[in-house]
Coordinates of C-alpha atoms in Angstrom, one line a residue:
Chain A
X1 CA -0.6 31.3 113.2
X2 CA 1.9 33.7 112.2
X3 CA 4.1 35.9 114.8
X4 CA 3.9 39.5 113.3
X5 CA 6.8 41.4 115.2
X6 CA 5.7 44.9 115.1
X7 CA 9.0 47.4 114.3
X8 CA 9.4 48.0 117.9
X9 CA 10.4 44.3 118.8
X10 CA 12.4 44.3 115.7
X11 CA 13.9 47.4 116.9
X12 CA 14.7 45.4 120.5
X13 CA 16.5 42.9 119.1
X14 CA 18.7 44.9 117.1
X15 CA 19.8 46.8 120.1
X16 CA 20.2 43.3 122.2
X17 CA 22.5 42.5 119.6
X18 CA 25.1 44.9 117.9
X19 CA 23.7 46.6 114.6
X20 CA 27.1 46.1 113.1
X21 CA 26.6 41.9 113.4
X22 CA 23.0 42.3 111.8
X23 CA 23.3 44.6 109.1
X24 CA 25.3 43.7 106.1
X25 CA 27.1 46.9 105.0
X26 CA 25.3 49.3 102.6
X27 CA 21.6 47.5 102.6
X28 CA 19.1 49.3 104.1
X29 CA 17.5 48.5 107.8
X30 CA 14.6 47.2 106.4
X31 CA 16.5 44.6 104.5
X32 CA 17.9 43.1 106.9
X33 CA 15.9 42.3 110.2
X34 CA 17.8 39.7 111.7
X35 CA 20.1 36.8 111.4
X36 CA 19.5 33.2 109.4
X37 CA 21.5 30.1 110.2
X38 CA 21.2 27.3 107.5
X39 CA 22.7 24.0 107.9
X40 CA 23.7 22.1 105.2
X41 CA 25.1 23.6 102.1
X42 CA 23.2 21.3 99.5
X43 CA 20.2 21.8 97.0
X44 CA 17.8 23.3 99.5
X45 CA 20.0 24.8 102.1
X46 CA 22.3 26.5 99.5
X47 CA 19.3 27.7 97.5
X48 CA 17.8 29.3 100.9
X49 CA 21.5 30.9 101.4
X50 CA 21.7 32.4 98.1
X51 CA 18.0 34.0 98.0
X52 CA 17.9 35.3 101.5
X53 CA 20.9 37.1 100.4
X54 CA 19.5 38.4 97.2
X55 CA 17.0 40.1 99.9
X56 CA 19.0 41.3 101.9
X57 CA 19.5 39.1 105.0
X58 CA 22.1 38.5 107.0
X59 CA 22.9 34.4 106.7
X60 CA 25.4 32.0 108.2
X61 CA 25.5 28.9 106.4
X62 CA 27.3 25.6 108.2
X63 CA 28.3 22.5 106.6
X64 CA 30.3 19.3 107.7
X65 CA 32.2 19.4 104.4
X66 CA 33.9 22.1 102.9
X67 CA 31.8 21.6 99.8
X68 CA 29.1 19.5 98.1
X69 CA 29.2 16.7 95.8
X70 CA 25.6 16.0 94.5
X71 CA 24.1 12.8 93.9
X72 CA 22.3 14.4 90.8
X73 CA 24.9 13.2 88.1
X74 CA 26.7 11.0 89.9
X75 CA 25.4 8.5 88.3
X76 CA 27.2 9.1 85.0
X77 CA 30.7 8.8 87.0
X78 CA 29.3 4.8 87.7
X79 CA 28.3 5.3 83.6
X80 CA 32.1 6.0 83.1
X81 CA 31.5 9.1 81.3
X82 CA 31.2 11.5 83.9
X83 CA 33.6 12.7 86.4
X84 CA 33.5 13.8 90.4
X85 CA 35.1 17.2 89.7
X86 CA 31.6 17.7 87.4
X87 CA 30.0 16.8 89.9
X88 CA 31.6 18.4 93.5
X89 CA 31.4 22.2 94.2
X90 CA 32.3 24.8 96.8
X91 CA 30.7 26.9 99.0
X92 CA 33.4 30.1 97.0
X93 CA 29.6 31.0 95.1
X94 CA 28.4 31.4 98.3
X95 CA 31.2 33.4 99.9
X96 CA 31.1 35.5 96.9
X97 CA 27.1 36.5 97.7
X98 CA 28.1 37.4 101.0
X99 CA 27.2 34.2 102.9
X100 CA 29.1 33.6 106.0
X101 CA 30.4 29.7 105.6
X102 CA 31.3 27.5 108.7
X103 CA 33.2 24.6 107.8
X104 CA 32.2 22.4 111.2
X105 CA 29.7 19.6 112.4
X106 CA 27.0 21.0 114.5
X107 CA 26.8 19.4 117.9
X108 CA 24.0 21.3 119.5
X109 CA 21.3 23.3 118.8
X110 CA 19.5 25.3 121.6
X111 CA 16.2 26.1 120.1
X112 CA 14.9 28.1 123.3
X113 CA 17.9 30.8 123.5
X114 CA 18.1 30.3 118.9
X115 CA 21.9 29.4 119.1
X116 CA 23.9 26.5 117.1
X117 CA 27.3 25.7 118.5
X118 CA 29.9 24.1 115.9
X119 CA 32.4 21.9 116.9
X120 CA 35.6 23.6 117.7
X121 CA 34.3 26.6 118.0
X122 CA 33.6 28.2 121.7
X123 CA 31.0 30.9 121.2
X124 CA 27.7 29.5 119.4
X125 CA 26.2 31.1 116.8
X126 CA 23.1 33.0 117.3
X127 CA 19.9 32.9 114.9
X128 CA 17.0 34.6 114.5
X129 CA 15.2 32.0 112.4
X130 CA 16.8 28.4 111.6
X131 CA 16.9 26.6 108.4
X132 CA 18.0 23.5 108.0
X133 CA 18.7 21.2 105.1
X134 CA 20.1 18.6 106.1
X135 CA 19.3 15.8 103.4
X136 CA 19.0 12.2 104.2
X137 CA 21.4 10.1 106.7
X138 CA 20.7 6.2 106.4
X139 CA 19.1 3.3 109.0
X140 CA 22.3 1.6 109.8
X141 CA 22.1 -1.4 112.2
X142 CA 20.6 -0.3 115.4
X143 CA 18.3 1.6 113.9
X144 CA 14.2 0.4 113.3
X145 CA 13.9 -0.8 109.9
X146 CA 17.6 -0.8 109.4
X147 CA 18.9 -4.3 106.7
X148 CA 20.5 -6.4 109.4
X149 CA 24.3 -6.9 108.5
X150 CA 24.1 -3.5 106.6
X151 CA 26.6 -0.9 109.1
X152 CA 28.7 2.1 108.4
X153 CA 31.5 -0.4 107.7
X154 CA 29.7 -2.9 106.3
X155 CA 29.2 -0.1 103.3
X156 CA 32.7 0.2 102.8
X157 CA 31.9 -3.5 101.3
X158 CA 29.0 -2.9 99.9
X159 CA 28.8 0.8 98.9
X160 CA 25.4 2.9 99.1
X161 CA 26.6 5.7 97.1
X162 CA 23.7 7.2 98.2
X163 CA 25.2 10.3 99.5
X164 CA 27.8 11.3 96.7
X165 CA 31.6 11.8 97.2
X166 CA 34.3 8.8 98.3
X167 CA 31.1 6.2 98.4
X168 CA 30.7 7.0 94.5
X169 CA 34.3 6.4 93.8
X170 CA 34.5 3.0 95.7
X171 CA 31.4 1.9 93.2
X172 CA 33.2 2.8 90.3
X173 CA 36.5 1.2 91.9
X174 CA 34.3 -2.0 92.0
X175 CA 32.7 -1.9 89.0
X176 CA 36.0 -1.6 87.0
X177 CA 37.3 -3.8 88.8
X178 CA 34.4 -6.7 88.3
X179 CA 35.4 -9.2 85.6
X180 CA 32.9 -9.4 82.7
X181 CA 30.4 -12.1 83.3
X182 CA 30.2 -10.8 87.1
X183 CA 26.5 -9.9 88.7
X184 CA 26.0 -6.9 89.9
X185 CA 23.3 -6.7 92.6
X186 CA 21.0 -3.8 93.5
X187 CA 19.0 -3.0 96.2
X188 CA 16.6 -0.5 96.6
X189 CA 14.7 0.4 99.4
X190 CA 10.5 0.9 99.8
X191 CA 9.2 4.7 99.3
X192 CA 9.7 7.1 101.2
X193 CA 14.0 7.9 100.0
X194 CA 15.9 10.4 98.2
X195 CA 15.7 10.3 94.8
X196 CA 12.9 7.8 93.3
X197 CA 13.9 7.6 90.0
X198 CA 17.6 7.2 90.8
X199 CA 18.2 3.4 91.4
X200 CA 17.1 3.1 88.4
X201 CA 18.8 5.8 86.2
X202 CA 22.1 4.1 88.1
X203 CA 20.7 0.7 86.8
X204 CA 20.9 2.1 83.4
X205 CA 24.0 3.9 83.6
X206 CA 25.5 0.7 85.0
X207 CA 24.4 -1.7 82.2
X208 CA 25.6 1.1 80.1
X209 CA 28.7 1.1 80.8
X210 CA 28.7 -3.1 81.0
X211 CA 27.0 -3.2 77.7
X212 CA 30.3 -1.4 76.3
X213 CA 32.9 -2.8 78.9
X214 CA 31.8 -6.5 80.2
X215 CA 28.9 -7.2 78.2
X216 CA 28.2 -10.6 79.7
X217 CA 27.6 -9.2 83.0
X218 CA 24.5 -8.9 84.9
X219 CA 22.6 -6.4 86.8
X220 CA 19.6 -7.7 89.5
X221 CA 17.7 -5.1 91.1
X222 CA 16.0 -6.0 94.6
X223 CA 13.6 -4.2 95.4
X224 CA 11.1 -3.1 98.3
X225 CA 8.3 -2.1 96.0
X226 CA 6.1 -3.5 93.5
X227 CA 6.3 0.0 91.4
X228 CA 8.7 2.8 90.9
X229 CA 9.3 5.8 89.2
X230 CA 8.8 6.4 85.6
X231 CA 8.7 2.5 85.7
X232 CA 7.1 1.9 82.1
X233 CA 10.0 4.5 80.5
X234 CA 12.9 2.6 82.3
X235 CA 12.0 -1.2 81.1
X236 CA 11.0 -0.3 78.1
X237 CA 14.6 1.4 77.6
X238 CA 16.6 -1.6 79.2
X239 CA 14.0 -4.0 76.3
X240 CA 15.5 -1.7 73.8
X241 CA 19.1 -0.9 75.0
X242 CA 20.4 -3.4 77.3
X243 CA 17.9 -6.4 76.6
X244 CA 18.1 -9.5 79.2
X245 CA 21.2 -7.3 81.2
X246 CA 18.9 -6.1 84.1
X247 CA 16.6 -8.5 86.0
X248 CA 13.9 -6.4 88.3
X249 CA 12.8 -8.5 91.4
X250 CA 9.6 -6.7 92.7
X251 CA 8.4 -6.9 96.3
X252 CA 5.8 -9.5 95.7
X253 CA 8.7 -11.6 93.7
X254 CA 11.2 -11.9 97.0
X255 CA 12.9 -8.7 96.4
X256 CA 12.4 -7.4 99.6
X257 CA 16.4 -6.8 101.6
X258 CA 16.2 -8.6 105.2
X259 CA 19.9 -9.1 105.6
X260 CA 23.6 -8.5 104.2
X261 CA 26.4 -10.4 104.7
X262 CA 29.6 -8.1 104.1
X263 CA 32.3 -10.6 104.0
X264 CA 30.6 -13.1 101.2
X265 CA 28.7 -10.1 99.3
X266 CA 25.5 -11.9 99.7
X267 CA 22.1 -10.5 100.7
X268 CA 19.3 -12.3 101.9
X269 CA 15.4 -11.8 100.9
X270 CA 12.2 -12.8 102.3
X271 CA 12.3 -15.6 99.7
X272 CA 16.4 -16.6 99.0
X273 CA 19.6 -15.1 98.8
X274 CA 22.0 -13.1 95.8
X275 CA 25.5 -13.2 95.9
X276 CA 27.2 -10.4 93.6
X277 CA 30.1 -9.6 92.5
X278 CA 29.8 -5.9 93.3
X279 CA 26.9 -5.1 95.7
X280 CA 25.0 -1.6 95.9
X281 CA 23.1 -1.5 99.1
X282 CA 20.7 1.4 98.9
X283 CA 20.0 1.5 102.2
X284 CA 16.5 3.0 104.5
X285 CA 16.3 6.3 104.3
X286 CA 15.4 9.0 107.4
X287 CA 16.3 12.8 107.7
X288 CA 19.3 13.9 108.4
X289 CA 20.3 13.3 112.3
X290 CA 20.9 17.0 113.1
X291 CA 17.2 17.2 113.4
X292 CA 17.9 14.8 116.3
X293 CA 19.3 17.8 118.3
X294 CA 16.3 19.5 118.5
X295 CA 13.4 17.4 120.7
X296 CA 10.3 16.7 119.0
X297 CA 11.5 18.6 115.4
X298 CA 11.2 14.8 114.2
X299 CA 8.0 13.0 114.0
X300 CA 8.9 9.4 112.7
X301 CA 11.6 9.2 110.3
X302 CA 10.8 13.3 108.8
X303 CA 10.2 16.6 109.8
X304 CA 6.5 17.9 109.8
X305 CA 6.4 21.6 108.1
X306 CA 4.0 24.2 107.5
X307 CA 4.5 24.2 103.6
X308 CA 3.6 27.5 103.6
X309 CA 6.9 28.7 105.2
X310 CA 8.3 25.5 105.7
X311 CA 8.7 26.4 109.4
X312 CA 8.3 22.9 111.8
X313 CA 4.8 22.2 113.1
X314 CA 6.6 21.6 116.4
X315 CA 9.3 24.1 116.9
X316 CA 8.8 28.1 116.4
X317 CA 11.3 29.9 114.0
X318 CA 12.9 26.8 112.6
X319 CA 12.1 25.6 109.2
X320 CA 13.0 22.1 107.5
X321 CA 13.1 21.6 103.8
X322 CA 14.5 19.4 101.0
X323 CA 14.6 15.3 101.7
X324 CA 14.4 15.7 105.5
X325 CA 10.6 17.2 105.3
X326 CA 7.3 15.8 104.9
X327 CA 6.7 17.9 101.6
X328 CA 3.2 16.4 100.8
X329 CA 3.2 15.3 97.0
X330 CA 6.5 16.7 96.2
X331 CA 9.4 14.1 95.8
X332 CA 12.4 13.9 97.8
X333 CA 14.9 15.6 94.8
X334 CA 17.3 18.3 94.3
X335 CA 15.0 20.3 92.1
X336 CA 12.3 20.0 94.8
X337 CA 14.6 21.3 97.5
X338 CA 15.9 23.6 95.2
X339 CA 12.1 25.0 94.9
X340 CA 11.5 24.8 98.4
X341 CA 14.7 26.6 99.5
X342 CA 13.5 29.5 97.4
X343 CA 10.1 29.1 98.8
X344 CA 11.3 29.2 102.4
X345 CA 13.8 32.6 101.4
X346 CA 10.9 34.4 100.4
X347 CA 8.4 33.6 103.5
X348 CA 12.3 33.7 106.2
X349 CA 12.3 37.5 104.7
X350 CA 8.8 38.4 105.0
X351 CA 8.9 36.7 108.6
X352 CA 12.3 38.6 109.6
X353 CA 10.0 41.7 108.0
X354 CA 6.7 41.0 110.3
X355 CA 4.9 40.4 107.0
X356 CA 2.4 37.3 105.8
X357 CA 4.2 34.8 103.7
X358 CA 2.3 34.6 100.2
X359 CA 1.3 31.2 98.8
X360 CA 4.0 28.8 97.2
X361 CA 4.4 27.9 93.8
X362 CA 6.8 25.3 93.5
X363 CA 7.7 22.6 90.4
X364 CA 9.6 19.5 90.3
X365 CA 11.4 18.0 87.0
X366 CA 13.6 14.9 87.3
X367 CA 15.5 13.9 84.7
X368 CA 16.9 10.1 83.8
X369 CA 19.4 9.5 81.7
X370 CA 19.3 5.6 80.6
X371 CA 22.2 6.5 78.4
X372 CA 24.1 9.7 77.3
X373 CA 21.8 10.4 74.5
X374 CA 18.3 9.2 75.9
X375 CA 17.1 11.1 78.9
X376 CA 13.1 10.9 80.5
X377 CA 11.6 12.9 82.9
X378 CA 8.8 13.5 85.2
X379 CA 7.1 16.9 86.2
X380 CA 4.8 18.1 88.8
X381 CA 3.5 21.3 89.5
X382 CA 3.0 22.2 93.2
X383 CA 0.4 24.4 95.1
X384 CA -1.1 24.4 98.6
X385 CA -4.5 22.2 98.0
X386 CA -7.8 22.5 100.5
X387 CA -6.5 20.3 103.0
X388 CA -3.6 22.4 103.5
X389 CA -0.8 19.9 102.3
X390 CA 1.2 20.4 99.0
X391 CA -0.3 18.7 96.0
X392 CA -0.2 18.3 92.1
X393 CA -1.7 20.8 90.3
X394 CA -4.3 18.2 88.5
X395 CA -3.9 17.4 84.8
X396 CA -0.5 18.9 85.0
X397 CA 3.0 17.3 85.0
X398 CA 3.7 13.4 84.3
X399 CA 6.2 11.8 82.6
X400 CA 7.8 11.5 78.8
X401 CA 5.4 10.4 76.1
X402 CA 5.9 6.2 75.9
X403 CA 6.1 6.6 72.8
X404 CA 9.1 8.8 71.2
X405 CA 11.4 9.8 68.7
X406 CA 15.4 9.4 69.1
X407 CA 14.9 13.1 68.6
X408 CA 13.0 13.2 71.4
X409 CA 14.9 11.2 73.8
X410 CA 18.2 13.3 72.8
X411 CA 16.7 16.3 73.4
X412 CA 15.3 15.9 76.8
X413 CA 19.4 14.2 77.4
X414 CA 20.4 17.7 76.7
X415 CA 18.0 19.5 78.6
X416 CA 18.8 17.0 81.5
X417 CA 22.7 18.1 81.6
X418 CA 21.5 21.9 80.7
X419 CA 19.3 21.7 84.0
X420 CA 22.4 20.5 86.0
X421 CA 24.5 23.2 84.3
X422 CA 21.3 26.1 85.8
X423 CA 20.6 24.5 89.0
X424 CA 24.3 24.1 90.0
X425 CA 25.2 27.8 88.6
X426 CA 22.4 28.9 90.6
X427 CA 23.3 27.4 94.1
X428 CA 27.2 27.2 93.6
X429 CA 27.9 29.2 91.1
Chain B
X1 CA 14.1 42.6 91.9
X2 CA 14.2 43.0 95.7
X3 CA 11.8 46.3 95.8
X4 CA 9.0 44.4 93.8
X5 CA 9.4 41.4 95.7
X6 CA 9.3 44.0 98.9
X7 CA 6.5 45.9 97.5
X8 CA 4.0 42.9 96.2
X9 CA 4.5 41.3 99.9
X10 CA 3.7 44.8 101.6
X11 CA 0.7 44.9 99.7
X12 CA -0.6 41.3 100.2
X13 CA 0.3 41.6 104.0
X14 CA -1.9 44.6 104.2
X15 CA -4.9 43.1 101.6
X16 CA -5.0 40.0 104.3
X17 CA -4.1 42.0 107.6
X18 CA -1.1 40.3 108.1
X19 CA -3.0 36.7 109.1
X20 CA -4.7 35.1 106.8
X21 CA -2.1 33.3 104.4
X22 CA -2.8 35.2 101.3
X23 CA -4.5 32.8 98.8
X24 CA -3.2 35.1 95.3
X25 CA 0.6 33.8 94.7
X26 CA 3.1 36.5 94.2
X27 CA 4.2 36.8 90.7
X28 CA 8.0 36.4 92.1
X29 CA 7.0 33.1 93.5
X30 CA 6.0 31.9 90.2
X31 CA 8.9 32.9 88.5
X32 CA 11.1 31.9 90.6
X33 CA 10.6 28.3 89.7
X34 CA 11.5 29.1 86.2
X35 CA 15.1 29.8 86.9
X36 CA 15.8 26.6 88.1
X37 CA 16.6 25.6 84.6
X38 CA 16.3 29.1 82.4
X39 CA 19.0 30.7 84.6
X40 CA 19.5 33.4 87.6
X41 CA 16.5 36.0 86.7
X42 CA 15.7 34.0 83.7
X43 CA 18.7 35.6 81.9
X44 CA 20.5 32.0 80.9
X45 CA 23.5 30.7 80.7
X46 CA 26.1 30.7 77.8
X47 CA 26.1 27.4 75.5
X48 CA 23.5 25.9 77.7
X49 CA 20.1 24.2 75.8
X50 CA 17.7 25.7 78.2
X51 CA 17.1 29.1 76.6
X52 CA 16.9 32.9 78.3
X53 CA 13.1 34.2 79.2
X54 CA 14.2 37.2 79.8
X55 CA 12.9 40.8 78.0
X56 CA 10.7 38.8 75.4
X57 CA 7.5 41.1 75.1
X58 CA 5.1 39.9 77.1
X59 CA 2.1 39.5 75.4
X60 CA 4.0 36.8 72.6
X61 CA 5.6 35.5 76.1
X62 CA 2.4 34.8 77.1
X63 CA 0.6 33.7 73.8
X64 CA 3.7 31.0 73.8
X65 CA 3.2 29.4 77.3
X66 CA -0.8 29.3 76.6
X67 CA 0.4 27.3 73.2
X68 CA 2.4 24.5 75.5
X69 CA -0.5 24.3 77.3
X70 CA -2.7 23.5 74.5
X71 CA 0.3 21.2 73.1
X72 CA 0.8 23.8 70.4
X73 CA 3.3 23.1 69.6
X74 CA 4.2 19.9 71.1
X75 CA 7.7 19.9 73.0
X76 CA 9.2 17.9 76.0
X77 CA 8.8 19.3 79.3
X78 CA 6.9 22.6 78.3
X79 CA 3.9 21.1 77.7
X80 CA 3.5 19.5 81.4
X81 CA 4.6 22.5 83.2
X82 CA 2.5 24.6 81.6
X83 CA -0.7 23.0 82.3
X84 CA 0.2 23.7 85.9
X85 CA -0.8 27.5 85.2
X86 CA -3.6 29.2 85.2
X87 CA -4.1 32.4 82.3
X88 CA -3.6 34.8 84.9
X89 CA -0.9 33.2 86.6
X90 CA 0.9 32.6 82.8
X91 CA -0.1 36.4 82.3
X92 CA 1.8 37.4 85.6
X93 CA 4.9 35.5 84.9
X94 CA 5.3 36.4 81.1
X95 CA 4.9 40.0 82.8
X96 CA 7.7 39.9 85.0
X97 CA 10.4 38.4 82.5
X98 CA 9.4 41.0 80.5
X99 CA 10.6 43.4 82.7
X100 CA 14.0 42.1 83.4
X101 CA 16.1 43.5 80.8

């Protein structure tokens, strides 16, 4: 169960290192037991940054990049009324709370002796607890369960997008660049990926901006599933806003990916084949490969966590989160990594402290937009249930009423770009 | 913030003897979820539609959150997260916005 260092140990370990390194100037001792690593500067690693500091604790947070671009919102950059700089941000929010930032790909991680070496740089850094964040990376050829055809360069044909930055730009490069009549082609992978309602909020925001651009275009969606994500909301907003635009090709229909062909833009299902104009390829989905570095921190294609602490089931004092753990009912999203970043601060401080984590109390809200001024959502609140996993609080959450006022649909619009605004002021800003 | 967050896990470690995963969430837990959207501490940000929690009394906090739950009055995404919440967890978390000025 849970290691409780008495003061004494905690006491040896700030003599084995210097006190200077652990303890942030002016906080007290008791504040500041030990050193954090967190890798990956996102919505769950940069939330676990920012509230470890806001207790006190000393925390070094590494990232590839030198700042994030998130894929909440990218989606109105393909909608053509949103930009990247709305949606990119630095790690200077984090500087500014006192978190140390590496700029540098981690290469290894010795979990035994706790210390992460960075590329570049000759001493590794040394952790008392690990966090890391790393997101999603994607099933590229070579990989079981990967599309076949579908490569790293192969997406520089047929973007994912799916991690936001250059890959959103190329999209949008495409899309203005499509001639109207042209047939764009989706395809979205089976459950589990990042962001369940996002294919089709991009969808939306992609007929949106056809429907005012090149309105004889086309939009077909293959898909891996036979049900998605606020599903009713979505087609009854395409019936009303962009009717016979998008075509949705379910599993059981043929719209299941086996193959891509970059050089004619054509991909091949179970039952024929699409050729498109502009093709999105959103590929299989598995954690983030720095989880690779540690042996056995992986089972399958995700991390297994306590979801108390979000420390791994299978290696002590490190702790997975966001779209790279197995986080029971909660959805692979920013807002749920957001909640189980601050989650895992709490129960990393009480740890450092040799105290009991308390119970979690998480939520999850994502927002669509379909266009600028009609925006859905669907809610969940999270607890630990019997079995131990992370469930719904029953008769709770769920999604927008079916049937609603313009009012209504405007409103939760608003709240959708007022919850960006909050969520990014509170990790970035 | 950081001494009550301090002092409610000191307490819970030593109601549970440090083992047992304490089964009462900490009123800091709860709120903390809020300021995803209401802002750092529930204190809001400027020209933004998601409104402050901060300093409200209490009590009306508290009579307000029980009303989403009971779809009194009937909002967007108020009503669903409030139904998530028992009366003594709502009565915890309109407590500690209170108390942040």
């Amino acid at each position: 169960m849970i290691k409780t260092n008495s003061r004494r140990d905690v006491l040896k370990l700030a003599g084995a290192a210097t006190l200077a390194s652990l303890l942030p100037s002016g906080k007290s001792f008791a504040q500041a037991a030990g050193n954090v690593v967190v890798i990956g500067g996102g919505f769950g690693g940069g939330t676990v940054a920012k509230y470890l500091r806001k207790a006190g604790v000393n925390v070094t947070l590494i990232d590839a990049n030198a700042g994030f671009v998130t894929c909440p919102f990218s989606n109105t950059v393909l909608g053509g009324f949103g930009e990247m700089r709305q949606v990119s941000h630095t790690f200077d929010g984090m500087r500014r709370a006192g978190v140390n930032v590496v700029t540098g790909t981690v290469t290894a991680i010795d979990s035994a002796a706790k210390r992460v070496t960075v590329q570049g740089n000759a001493t590794p850094i040394a952790y008392d607890r690990l966090v890391l964040s790393p997101g999603i990376d994607f099933k590229f050829v070579g990989t079981a369960g990967a599309i076949a055809g579908y490569d790293e360069a192969a997406a520089e044909k047929m973007p994912h997008a799916w991690k936001a930055g250059p890959q959103t730009e190329l999209l949008r490069r495409q899309l203005i660049a499509m001639d109207d009549g042209g047939v764009v082609v989706m395809t979205i992978p089976n459950n589990p990926y990042r962001c369940p309602p996002g294919p089709y909020e991009r969808a939306s925001l992609i007929a949106h901006y056809l429907k005012t651009s090149k309105p004889r275009s086309k939009i077909v969606l293959l898909d891996g599933k036979d049900t998605f994500s606020k599903q009713g909301l979505f087609q009854a907003a395409w019936t009303a806003l962009y009717p016979g635009m998008i075509e949705w090709v379910s599993f059981s229909q043929g719209g299941n990916v086996a193959r891509v062909d970059p050089a004619t833009n054509t991909v091949f299902t179970d039952f024929g084949q699409h050729k498109g104009n502009v093709v999105n390829v959103i590929p299989p989905q598995r954690a983030g490969r720095v989880v690779d570095l540690i042996p056995n921190l992986a089972t399958g294609d995700y991390c297994q966590v306590n979801p108390t602490t979000f420390e791994s089931r299978s290696v002590p004092n490190v702790h997975v989160l966001g779209d790279a753990c197995v986080a029971g009912a909660m959805p692979k999203s920013g807002f749920s990594a957001n909640n189980q970043g601050k989650v895992t601060a709490v129960a990393v401080a009480a740890l450092l402290r040799g105290q009991a984590p308390v119970a979690p109390s998480m939520i999850n809200v994502c927002y669509s937009l379909v266009n600028p001024d009609y925006g859905i959502s669907v809610s969940s609140v999270h607890k630990i249930g019997d079995d131990g996993t992370i469930i719904s609080v029953p008769n709770s959450g769920g999604t927008s009423p079916a049937a609603a006022t313009a009012e209504f649909r405007k409103m939760e619009a608003d709240y959708a770009r007022g919850w960006y605004a909050s969520i990014s002021n509170e990790i970035w800003g | 913030m950081i001494s009550r967050t301090i002092c409610s896990v000191v307490f819970l470690s030593l109601a549970f003897g440090g083992t047992a995963l304490a089964q009462t969430t900490d009123p800091v837990v709860l709120a903390n979820s809020c300021s995803t959207c209401h802002g750092p501490d529930g204190k809001g940000l400027p020209n933004n539609p998601m409104p402050p929690i901060n300093g409200r009394a209490a009590p009306a906090m508290a009579t307000a959150l029980k009303g989403f739950k009971a779809d009194q009055p009937v909002v967007t995404i108020m009503n669903r997260l409030a139904k998530g919440y028992s009366d003594a967890e709502i009565d915890a978390i309109a407590a500690y916005f209170a108390n942040i000025k």
